[in-house]
Each structure stands twice: as C-alpha cells, then as structure tokens.
Short mmCIF file of C-alpha atoms (C1' of nucleotides) in Angstrom, two decimals:
data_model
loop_
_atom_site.label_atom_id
_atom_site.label_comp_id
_atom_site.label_asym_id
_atom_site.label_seq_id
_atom_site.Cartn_x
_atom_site.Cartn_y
_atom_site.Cartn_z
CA UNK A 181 -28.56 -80.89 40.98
CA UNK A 182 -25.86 -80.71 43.80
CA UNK A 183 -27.07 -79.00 46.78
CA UNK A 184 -25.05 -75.98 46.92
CA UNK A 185 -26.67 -74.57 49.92
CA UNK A 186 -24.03 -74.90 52.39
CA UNK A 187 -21.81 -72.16 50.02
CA UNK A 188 -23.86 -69.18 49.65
CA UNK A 189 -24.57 -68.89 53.13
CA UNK A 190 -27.29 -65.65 52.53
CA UNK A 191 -29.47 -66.62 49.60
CA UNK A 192 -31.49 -63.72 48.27
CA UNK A 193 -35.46 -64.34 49.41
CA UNK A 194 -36.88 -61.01 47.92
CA UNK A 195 -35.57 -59.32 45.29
CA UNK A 196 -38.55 -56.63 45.41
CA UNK A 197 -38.58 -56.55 48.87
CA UNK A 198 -42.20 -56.68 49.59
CA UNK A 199 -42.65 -60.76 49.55
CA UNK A 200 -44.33 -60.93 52.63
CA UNK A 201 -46.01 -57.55 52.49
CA UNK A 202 -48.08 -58.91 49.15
CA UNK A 203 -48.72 -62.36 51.12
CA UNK A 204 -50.20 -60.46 53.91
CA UNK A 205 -51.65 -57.95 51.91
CA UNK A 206 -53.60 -60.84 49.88
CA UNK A 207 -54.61 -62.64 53.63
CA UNK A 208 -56.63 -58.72 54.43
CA UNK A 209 -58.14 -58.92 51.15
CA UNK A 210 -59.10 -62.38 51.89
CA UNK A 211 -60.64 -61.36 55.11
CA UNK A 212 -62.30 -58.09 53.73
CA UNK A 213 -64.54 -59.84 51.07
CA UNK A 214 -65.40 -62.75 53.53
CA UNK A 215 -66.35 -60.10 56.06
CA UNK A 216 -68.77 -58.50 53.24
CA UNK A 217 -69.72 -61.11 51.16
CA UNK A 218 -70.15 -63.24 54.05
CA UNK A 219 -70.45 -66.96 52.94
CA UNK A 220 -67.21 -68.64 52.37
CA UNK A 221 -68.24 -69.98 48.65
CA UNK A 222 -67.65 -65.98 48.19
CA UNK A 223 -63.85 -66.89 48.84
CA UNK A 224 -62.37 -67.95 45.17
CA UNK A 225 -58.89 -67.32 43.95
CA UNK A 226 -60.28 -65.34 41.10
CA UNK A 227 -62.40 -62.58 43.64
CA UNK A 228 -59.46 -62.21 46.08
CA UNK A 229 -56.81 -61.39 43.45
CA UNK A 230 -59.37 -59.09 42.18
CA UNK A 231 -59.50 -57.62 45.17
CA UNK A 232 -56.02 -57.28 45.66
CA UNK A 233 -55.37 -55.63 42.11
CA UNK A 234 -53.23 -58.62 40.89
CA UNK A 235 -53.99 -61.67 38.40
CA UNK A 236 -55.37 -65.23 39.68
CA UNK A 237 -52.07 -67.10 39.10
CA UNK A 238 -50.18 -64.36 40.88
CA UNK A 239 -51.92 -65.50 44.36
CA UNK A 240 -49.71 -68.99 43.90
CA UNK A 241 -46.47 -67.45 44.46
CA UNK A 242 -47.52 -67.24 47.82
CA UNK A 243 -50.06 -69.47 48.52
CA UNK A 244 -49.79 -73.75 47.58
CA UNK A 245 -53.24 -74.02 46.44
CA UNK A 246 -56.54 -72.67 48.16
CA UNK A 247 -56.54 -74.60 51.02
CA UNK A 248 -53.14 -73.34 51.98
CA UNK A 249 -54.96 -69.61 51.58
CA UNK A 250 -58.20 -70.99 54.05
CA UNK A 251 -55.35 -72.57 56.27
CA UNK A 252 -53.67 -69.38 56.44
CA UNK A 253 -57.16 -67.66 56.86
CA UNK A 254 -57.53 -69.62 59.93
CA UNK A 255 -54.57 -69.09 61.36
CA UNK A 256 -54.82 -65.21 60.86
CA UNK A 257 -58.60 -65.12 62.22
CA UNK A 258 -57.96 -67.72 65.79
CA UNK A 259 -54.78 -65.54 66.70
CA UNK A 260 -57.11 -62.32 66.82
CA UNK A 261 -59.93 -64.08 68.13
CA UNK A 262 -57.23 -65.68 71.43
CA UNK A 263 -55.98 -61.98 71.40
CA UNK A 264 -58.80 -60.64 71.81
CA UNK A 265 -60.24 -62.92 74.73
CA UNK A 266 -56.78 -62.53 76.24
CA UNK A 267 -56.77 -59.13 76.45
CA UNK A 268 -59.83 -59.36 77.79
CA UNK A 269 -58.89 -61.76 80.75
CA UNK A 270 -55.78 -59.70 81.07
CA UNK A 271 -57.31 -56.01 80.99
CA UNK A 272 -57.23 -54.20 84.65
CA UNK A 273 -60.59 -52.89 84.86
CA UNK A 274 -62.17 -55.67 85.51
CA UNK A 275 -59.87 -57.84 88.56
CA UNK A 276 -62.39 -60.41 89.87
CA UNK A 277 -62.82 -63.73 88.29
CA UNK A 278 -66.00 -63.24 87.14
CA UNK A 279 -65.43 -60.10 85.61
CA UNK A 280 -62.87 -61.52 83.67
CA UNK A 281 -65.06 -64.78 82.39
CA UNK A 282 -67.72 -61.95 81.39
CA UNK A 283 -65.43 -59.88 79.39
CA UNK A 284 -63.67 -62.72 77.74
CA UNK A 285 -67.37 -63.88 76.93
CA UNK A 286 -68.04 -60.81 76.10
CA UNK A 287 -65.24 -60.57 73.64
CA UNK A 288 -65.94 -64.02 72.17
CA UNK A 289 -69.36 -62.95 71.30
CA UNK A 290 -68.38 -59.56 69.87
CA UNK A 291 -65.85 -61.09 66.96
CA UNK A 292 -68.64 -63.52 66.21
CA UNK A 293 -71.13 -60.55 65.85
CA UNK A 294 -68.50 -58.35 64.26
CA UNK A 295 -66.72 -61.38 61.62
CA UNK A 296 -70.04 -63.34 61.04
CA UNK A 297 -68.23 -64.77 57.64
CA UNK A 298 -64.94 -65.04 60.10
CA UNK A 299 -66.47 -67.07 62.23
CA UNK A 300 -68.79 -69.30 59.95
CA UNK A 301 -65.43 -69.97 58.02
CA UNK A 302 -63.66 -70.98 61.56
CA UNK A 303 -66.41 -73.44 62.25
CA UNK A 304 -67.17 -75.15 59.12
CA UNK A 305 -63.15 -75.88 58.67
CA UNK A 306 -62.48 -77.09 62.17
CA UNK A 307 -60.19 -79.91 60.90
CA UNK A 308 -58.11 -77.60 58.76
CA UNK A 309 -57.38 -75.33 61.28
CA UNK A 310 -53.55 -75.61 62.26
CA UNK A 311 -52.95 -76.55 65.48
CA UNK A 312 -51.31 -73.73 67.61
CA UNK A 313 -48.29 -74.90 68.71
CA UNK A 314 -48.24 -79.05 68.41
CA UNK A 315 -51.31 -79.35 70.21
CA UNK A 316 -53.23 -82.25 70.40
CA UNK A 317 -56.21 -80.23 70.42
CA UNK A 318 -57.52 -77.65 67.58
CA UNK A 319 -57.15 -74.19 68.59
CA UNK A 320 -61.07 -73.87 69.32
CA UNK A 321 -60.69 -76.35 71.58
CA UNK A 322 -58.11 -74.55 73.18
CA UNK A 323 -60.50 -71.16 73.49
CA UNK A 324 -62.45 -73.07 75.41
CA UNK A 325 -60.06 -74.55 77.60
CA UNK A 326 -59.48 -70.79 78.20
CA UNK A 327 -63.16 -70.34 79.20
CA UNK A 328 -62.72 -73.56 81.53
CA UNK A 329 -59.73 -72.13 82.94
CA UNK A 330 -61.80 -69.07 83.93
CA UNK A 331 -64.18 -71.00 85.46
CA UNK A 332 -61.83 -72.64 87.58
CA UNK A 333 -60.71 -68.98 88.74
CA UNK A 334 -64.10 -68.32 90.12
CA UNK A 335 -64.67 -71.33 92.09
CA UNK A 336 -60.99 -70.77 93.28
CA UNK A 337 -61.95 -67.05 94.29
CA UNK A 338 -65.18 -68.95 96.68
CA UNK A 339 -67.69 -68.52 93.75
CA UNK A 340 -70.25 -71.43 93.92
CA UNK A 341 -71.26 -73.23 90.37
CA UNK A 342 -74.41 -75.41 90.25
CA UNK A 343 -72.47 -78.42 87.97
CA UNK A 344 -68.27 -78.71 87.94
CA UNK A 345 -66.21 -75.97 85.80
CA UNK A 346 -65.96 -77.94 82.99
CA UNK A 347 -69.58 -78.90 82.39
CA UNK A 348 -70.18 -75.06 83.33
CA UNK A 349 -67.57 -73.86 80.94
CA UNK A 350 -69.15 -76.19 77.95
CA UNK A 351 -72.82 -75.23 78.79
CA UNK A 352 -71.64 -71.51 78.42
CA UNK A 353 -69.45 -71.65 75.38
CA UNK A 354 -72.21 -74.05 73.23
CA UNK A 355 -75.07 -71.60 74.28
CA UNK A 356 -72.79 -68.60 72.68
CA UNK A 357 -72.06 -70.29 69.95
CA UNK A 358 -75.68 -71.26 69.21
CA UNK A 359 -77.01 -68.27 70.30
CA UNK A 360 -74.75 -66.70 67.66
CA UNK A 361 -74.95 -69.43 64.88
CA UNK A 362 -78.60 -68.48 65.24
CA UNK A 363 -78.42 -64.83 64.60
CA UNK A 364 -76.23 -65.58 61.57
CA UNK A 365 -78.72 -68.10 59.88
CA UNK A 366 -81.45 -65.24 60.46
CA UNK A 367 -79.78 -61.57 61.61
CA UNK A 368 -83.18 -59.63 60.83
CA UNK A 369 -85.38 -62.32 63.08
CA UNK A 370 -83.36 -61.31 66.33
CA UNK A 371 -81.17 -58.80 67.55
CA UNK A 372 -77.69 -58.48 67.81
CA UNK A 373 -77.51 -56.50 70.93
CA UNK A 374 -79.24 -58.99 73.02
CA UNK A 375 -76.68 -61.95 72.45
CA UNK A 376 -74.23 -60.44 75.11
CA UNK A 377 -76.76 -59.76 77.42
CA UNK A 378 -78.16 -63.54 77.08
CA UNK A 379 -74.64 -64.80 77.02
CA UNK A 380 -74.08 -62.75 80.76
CA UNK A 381 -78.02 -64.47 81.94
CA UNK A 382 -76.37 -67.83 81.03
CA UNK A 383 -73.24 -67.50 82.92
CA UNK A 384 -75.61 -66.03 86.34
CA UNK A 385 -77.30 -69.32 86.00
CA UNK A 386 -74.50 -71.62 86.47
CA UNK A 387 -73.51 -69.32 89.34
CA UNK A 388 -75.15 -70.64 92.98
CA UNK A 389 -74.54 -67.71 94.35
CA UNK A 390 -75.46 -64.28 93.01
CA UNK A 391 -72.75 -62.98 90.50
CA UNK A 392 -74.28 -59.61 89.01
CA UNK B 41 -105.64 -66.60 24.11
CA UNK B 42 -108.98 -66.62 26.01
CA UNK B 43 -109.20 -68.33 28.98
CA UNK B 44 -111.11 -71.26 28.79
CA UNK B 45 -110.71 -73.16 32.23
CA UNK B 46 -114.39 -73.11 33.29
CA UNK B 47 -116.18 -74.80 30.44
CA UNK B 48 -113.28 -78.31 31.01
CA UNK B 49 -113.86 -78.72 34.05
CA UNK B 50 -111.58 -81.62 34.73
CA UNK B 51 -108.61 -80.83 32.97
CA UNK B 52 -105.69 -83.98 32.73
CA UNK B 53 -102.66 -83.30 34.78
CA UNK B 54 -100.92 -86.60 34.72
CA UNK B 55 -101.22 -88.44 31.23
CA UNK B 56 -98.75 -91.18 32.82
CA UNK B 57 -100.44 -90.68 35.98
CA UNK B 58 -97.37 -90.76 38.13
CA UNK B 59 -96.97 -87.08 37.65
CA UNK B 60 -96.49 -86.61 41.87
CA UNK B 61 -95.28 -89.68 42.18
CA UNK B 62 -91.72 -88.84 40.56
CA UNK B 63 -91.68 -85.50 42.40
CA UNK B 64 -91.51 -86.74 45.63
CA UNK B 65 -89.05 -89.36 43.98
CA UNK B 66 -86.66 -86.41 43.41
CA UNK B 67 -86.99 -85.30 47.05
CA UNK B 68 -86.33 -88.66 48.31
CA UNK B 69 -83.70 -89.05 46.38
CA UNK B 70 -82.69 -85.41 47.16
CA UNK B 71 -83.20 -86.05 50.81
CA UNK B 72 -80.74 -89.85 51.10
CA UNK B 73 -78.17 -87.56 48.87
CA UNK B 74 -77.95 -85.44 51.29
CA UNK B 75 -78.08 -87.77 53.94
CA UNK B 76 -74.86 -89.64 52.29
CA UNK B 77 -73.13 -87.09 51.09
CA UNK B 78 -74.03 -84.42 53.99
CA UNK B 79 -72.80 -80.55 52.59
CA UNK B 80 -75.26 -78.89 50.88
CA UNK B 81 -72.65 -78.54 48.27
CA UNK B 82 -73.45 -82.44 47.54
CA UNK B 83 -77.28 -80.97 45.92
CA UNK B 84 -76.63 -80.64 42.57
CA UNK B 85 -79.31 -81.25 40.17
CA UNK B 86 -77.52 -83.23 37.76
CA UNK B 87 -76.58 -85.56 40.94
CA UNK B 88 -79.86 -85.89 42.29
CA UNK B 89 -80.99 -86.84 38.39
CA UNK B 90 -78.80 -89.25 38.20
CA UNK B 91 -79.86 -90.56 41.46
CA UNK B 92 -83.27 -90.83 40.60
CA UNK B 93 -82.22 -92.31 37.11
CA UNK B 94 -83.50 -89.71 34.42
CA UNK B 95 -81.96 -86.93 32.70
CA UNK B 96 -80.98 -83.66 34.34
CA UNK B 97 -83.22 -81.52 32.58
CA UNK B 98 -86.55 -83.64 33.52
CA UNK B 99 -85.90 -82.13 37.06
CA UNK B 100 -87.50 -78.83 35.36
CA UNK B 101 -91.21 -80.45 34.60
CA UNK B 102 -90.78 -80.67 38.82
CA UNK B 103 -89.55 -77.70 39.88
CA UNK B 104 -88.84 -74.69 38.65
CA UNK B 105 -85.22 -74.28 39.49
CA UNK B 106 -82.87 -75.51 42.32
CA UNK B 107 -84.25 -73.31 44.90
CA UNK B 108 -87.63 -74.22 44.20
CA UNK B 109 -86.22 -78.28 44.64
CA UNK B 110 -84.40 -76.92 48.12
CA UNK B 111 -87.52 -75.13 49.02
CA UNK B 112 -89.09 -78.76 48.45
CA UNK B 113 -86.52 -80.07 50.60
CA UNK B 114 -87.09 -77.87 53.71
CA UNK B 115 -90.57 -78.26 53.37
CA UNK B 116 -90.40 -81.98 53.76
CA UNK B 117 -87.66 -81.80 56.40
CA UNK B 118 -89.42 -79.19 59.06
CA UNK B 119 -92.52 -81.29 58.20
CA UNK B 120 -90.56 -84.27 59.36
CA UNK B 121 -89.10 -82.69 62.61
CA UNK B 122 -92.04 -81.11 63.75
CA UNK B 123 -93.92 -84.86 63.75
CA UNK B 124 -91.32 -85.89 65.49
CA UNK B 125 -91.47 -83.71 68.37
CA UNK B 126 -94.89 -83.65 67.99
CA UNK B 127 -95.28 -87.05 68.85
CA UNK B 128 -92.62 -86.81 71.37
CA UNK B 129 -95.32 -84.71 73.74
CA UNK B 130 -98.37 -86.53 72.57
CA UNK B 131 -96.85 -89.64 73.66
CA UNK B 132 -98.73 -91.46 76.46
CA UNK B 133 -95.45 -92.82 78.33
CA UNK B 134 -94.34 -89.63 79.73
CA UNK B 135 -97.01 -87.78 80.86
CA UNK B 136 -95.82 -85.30 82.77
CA UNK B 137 -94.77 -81.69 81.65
CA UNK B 138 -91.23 -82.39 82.62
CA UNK B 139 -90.89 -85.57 80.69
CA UNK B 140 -92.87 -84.16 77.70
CA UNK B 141 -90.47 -81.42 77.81
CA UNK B 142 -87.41 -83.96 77.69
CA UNK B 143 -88.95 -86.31 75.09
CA UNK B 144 -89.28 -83.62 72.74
CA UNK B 145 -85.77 -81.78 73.17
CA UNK B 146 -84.40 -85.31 73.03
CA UNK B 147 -86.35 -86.24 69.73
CA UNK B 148 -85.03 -82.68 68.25
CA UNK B 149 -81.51 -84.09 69.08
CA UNK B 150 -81.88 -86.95 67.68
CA UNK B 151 -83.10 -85.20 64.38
CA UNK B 152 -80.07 -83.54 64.59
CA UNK B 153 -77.85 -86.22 64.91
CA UNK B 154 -78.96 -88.76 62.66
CA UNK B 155 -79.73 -86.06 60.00
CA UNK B 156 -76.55 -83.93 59.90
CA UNK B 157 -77.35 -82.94 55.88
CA UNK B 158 -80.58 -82.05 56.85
CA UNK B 159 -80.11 -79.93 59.59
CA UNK B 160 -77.30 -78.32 58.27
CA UNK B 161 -79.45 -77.29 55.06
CA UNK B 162 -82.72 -75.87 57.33
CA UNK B 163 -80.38 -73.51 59.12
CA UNK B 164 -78.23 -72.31 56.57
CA UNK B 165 -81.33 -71.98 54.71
CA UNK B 166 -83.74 -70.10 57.32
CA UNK B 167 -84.77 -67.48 54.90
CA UNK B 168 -85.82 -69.80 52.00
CA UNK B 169 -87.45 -71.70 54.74
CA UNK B 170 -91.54 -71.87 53.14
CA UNK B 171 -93.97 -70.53 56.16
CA UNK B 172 -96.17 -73.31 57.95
CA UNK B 173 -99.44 -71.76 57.32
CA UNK B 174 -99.04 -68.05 56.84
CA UNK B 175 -97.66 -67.30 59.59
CA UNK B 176 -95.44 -64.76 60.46
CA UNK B 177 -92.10 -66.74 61.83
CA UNK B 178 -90.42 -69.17 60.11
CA UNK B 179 -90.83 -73.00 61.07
CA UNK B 180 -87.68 -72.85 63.45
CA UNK B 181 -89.12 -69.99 65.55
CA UNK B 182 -92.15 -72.59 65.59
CA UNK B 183 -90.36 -75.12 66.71
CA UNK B 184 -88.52 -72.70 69.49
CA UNK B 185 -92.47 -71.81 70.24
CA UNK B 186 -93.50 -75.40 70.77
CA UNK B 187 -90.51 -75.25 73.31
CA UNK B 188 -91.63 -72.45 74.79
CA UNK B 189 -95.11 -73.64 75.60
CA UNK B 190 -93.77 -76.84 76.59
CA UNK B 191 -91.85 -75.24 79.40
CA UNK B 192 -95.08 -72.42 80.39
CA UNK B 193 -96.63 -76.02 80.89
CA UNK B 194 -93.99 -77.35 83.42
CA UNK B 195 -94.32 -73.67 85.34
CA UNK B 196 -98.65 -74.30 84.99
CA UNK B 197 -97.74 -77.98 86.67
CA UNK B 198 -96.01 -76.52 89.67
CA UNK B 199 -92.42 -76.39 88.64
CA UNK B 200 -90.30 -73.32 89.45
CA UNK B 201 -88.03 -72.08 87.11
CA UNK B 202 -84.81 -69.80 87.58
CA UNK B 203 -86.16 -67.45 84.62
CA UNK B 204 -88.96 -66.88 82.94
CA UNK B 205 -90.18 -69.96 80.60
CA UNK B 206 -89.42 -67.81 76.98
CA UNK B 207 -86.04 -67.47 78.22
CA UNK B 208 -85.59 -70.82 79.67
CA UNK B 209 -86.95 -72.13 76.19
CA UNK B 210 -84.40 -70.11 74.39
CA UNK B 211 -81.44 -70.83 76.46
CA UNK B 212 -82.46 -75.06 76.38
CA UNK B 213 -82.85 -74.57 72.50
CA UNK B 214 -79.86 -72.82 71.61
CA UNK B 215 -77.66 -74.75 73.98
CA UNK B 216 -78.80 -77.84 71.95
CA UNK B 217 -78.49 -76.31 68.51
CA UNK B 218 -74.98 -74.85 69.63
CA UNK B 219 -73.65 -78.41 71.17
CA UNK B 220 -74.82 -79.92 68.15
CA UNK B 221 -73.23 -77.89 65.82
CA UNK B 222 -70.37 -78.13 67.38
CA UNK B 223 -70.35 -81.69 66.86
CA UNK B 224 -71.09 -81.36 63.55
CA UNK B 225 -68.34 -79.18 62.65
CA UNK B 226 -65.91 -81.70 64.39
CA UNK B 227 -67.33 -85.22 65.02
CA UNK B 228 -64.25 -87.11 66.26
CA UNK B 229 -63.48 -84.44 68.98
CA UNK B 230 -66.98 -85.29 70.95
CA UNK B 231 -69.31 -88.28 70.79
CA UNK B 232 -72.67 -88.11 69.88
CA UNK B 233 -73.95 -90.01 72.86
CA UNK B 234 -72.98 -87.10 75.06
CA UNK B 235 -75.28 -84.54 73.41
CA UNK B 236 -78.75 -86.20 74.66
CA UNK B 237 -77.11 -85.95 78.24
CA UNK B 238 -75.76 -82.52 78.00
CA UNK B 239 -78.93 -81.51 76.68
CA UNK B 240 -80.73 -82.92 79.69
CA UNK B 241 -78.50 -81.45 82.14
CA UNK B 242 -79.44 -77.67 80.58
CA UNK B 243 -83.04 -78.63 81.13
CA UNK B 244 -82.37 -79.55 84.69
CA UNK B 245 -80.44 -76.35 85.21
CA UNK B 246 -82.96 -73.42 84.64
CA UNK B 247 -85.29 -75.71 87.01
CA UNK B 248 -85.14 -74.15 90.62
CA UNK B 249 -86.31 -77.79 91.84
CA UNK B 250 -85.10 -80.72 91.33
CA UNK B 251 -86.66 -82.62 88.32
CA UNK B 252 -84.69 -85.75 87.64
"C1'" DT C 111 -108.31 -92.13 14.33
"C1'" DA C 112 -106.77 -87.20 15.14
"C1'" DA C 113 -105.54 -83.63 18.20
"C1'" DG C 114 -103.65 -82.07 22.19
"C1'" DT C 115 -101.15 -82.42 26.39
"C1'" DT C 116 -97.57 -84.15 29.18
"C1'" DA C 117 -93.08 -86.51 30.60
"C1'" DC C 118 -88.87 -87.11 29.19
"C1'" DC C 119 -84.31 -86.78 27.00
"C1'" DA C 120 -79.78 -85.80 24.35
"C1'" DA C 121 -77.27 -82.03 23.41
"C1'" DA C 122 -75.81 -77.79 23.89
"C1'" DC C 123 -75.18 -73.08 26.21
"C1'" DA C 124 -73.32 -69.99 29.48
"C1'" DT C 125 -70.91 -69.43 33.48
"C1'" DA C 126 -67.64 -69.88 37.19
"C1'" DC C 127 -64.12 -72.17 39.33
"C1'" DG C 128 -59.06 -73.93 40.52
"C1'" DT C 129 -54.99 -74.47 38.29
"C1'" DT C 130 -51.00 -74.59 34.93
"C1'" DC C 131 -47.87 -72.90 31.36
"C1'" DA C 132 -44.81 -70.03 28.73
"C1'" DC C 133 -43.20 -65.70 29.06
"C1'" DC C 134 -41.84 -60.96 30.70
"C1'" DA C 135 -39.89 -57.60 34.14
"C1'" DA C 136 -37.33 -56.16 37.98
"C1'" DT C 137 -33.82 -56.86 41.18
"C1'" DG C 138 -29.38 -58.20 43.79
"C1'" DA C 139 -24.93 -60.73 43.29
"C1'" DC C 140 -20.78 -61.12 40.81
"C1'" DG D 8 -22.75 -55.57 32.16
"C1'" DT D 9 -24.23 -60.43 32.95
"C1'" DC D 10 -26.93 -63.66 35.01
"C1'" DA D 11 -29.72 -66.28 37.99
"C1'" DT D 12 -33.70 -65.62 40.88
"C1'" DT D 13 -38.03 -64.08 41.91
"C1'" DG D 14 -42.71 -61.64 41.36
"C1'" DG D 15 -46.03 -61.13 38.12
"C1'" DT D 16 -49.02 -61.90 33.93
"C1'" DG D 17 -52.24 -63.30 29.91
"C1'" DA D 18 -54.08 -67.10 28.04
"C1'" DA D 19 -55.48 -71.31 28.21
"C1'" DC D 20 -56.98 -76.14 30.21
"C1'" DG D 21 -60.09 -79.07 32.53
"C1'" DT D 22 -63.97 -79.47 35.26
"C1'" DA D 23 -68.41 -78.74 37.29
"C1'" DT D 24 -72.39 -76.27 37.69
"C1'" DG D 25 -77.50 -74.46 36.48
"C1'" DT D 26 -80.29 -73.96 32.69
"C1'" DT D 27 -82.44 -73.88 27.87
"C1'" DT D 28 -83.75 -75.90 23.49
"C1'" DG D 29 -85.68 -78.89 19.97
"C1'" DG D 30 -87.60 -82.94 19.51
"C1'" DT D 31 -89.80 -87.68 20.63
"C1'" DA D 32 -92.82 -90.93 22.78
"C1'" DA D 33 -96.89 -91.91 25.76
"C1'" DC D 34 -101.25 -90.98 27.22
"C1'" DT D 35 -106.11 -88.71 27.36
"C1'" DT D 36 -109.73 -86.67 25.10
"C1'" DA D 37 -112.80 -86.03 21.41
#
DNA sequence: TAAGTTACCAAACATACGTTCACCAATGAC
DNA sequence: GTCATTGGTGAACGTATGTTTGGTAACTTA
C-alpha cells in the first residue's frame, strides 16, 4: 500500500461526471421533504433516496452516515438564511439604519415562516451545525451578531435605544424566534401575517425615539 | 348483550385496588424519564415499563396507546405549571400588580428551566394538548391569558404601559418562551441564570414608568 | 365454593430505521 | 482492448419501536 499519489498528478474524481450534481441533487431532496413533511423524524435515508429516485445505500457514496447528510443540511439552510439577511442589509431601497435592521428582521422572520421544518431542524441541531469559517461561535450566533451589528448602526446614525445594542439586539432576535417557534407548535391558533408586523412593534419599543 | 349497568349499581373497578394507583405510577415514571433523559424521543413505552418495573404490554390496561399516555403527560404537566404560577400571584409577599406580574413570569421560567423534557413535550405537542375545561384555547393560550390579565391589572393599578396590555402580554411571553428555547437548544452558549434577568428587563421595557 | 372480572405477563407480530455487503455497470487512462 | 476506479444496486443484518394475543394469577361477588 505505497502511496503513489505524488505520480499521477490528476487522479480521475468522476468518471460519470455528475458526482457533485447527485450530492447536491440528494441535499434539495433533503430539503424538499423536510419543507413538506415538516418534522425532522420525516428525514430518513430510506424517504430521501426515495425521493431522489435512487436506492438507500446509494446516498453513502456521498454522504458518511446521516449526520454527515443533517450536517450538510445545515450548512446548505444557514448560508441561505445569512444570504438572505445580507441582502437584505445590503439592498438600496432601504439606506437608513433602521430600515436595514427592519428588513433584515424582516427577512429572518420570512425563512422561518417560509422553511418551518428548515428552521425547526436549525434549532434543535445547534451543536451540529458547522461552524462558518473557524469560528468560535455557531453560525446562529453569528446571525445575531449581525442583528447586534445593526443595532450598533442605529445608535451610530443618533438613534436612541432604551437598554445598550446588545441587550436590544437579544430582546429582538429571542422575541422572533419565539414569536415564530410559537406559530410552528400551533400555525392554525395564530396568524402568520402578523409575526412581521409584531417583530417591527418590538423593534419601535427598544427605540427612545420614534422610528416608524 | 343487554345492558345491564343499572340493576349493579356498584360495579368493582379495582379487584387489587391499586387500579389508579399504578397509573399515575406510569406518569411519574413517564414524567422523571423525561426529566433524565429530556427528548421526547426518550418516551418509549417499553422504557417507561421498564421504569416502572412491569411488562410493556401492562401499559395497555392504562392507556390506550402512547398518545393517550402523552396526553396523560401534558395533562399532568400544564396542571403543574398553571399551580405554579397560580400561586406565584396568590402569594401574599408581593402584593402589588407589578410584583405579581414578575413572580409569575419568573415561576413560568423556572418551569422552563428546571423542566427542559417537559416543556419541550407541551409545545411540540400543542395540538394533543387536552382542553382545561371545555374551553376553546388550549392550556398555553391560558396561560398567555393569565398573563394578559396580570398585566390589565398593573394598567387598573396606575401603571402606564407603552402598548396595550394583550400586546405587552404577548411580547413578555414570547420573549421568555423564545430566550428559553434558545437555551435549550444550546445550553453551554448562555447560562441559565441570565434568563430570569432578561426576562425581567422585557417586563420593565413595555412599562412607560419606571417599575423596578 | 364457583363464577366473573381485573391486572399482569411472556412471546410474538408488524413495521421502520440506519447500515453493510457482494456484485454489476459505466467510464477514463493506458 | 484492458483495467482500475467509481456510482449504483438488491438483499440482507441488526436494532428499536408500538401493539396484539393467549394465558395465568388475584381478587370480589354471589
């Protein structure tokens, strides 16, 4: 078993071709039956290569075991969710501070509303989730050091809070999330439309002055 | 097969005569299995037999199935919370609104926290939640109701509040559930001695004067 | 004592899951 | 063409679950 590496400089990776295309294309299946089955029990090897039109084992030639699939998961789902709430910050219609905190808000609250199993499945495996780029922190933390950050841009642009940026930052994200985390335990009891709205009341109220 | 229930009046129901007794062994034992173990994954009825110390198919003469034993559980467990913030405003040392109001978001915290399982299980679990009395919202929207009136009593007392009491009840509520949750789904990012605090600080918030 | 009811159990049934193994098929390198 | 490599598969293994069944022992009632 001599490492021969070093010889055959380019190594063939995929015969077919279409190695990464199937690995992705398995991750979308993935996403699309915990988007409409919802729970993440509904996740097993056996549904998603169902799904995908292949046979259970096939889903290890890409994937170590099912955690690796969930860790992938993750990975796919908090890169669209940062995406999303960058854009948001980012996007030129809205140029004050607290436009920005609103629409990244905003944004936040919609992939929660829109990828309820997404989002259950991003919560409940908090300590699987890879961590972005060797951060010490897990990437949720780091969404809501985003959220902090934004914060800290509307005090910096003379906005007045009633408690410091962090504390405001952490009273806004936790009432999103359990605003949302409520609607998902019991969708027909409220409404989704009025999370957004309540999310925008709660960021007014950390604002001294008036913010509309 | 005539029905013959009104000539025996008195019909025997517990031979052994510990007939209720073992039921509400199997919740208990349900309920410290849960505690120990904390997913709701942990609930398995050949567990919770051998917890109890008989054979997995006794748990039938009990309950009809394991939803019927979860049912049991939630029963017991919104039972439990509702005493405890019950007492929480009956309690003679803080008799003022505000401090009834604190006592009993603090003793819903504290359920929280010391009963991660349990919580956990009553909100993933809303819709199998069993009705207090016929009425038409489910024990949590109870709970959030008991919130609600607590804070109508603070505005009744004098106190001003920056919006209306439902929505100051809703936003105090789900900022708890959410921080709590959050420490659920992570407990050696935060510490639980922060949540009591936080939760405190969101009650002093939507007050327009100062209520320390 | 005899009948009837209840609590309980050992064993099995049916299902679903993650995972592994031996094997086949297609492809690029030589 | 030959061959190693890789993607893919059917069938099985091992495990865990909820649940049912047939039967036994304990107790009340008559």
């Amino acid at each position: 078993m001599t490492d021969q590496s070093h010889l055959t400089l380019q190594r063939t990776r995929n015969p077919w071709g279409q190695g990464e295309k199937l690995r992705t294309e398995i991750l979308v299946a993935s996403a699309r039956l915990l988007s409409e089955l919802g729970g993440e029990e509904a996740l097993t090897i056996r549904g998603v290569a169902r799904a995908v039109g292949i046979a259970p084992a096939s889903i290890y030639q890409h994937f170590a075991d099912k955690a690796a699939l969930v860790v992938g998961l993750l990975e796919y789902d908090y890169q669209r969710l940062a995406e999303e709430m960058h854009i948001a910050r980012d996007s030129l219609p809205v140029p004050d501070a607290v436009g920005r905190l609103r629409a990244q808000m905003r944004a936040y609250c919609r992939f929660a509303i829109e990828n309820p199993g997404h989002y259950r499945l991003m919560l409940n495996n908090r300590q699987a989730a890879p961590k972005p780029d060797g951060a010490e922190r897990g990437p949720l933390a780091e969404i809501a050091n985003l959220v902090v950050l934004a914060f800290e841009a509307c005090g910096a642009a003379g906005h007045r809070l009633r408690v410091p940026a962090s504390k405001a930052a952490i009273m806004v994200f936790v009432g999103a999330h359990g605003r949302v985390a409520l609607w998902h335990s019991s969708p027909d009891e409220t409404d989704a439309q009025d999370i957004v709205p309540f999310v925008d009341e709660l960021i007014s109220l950390v604002f001294a002055d008036s913010v509309d």
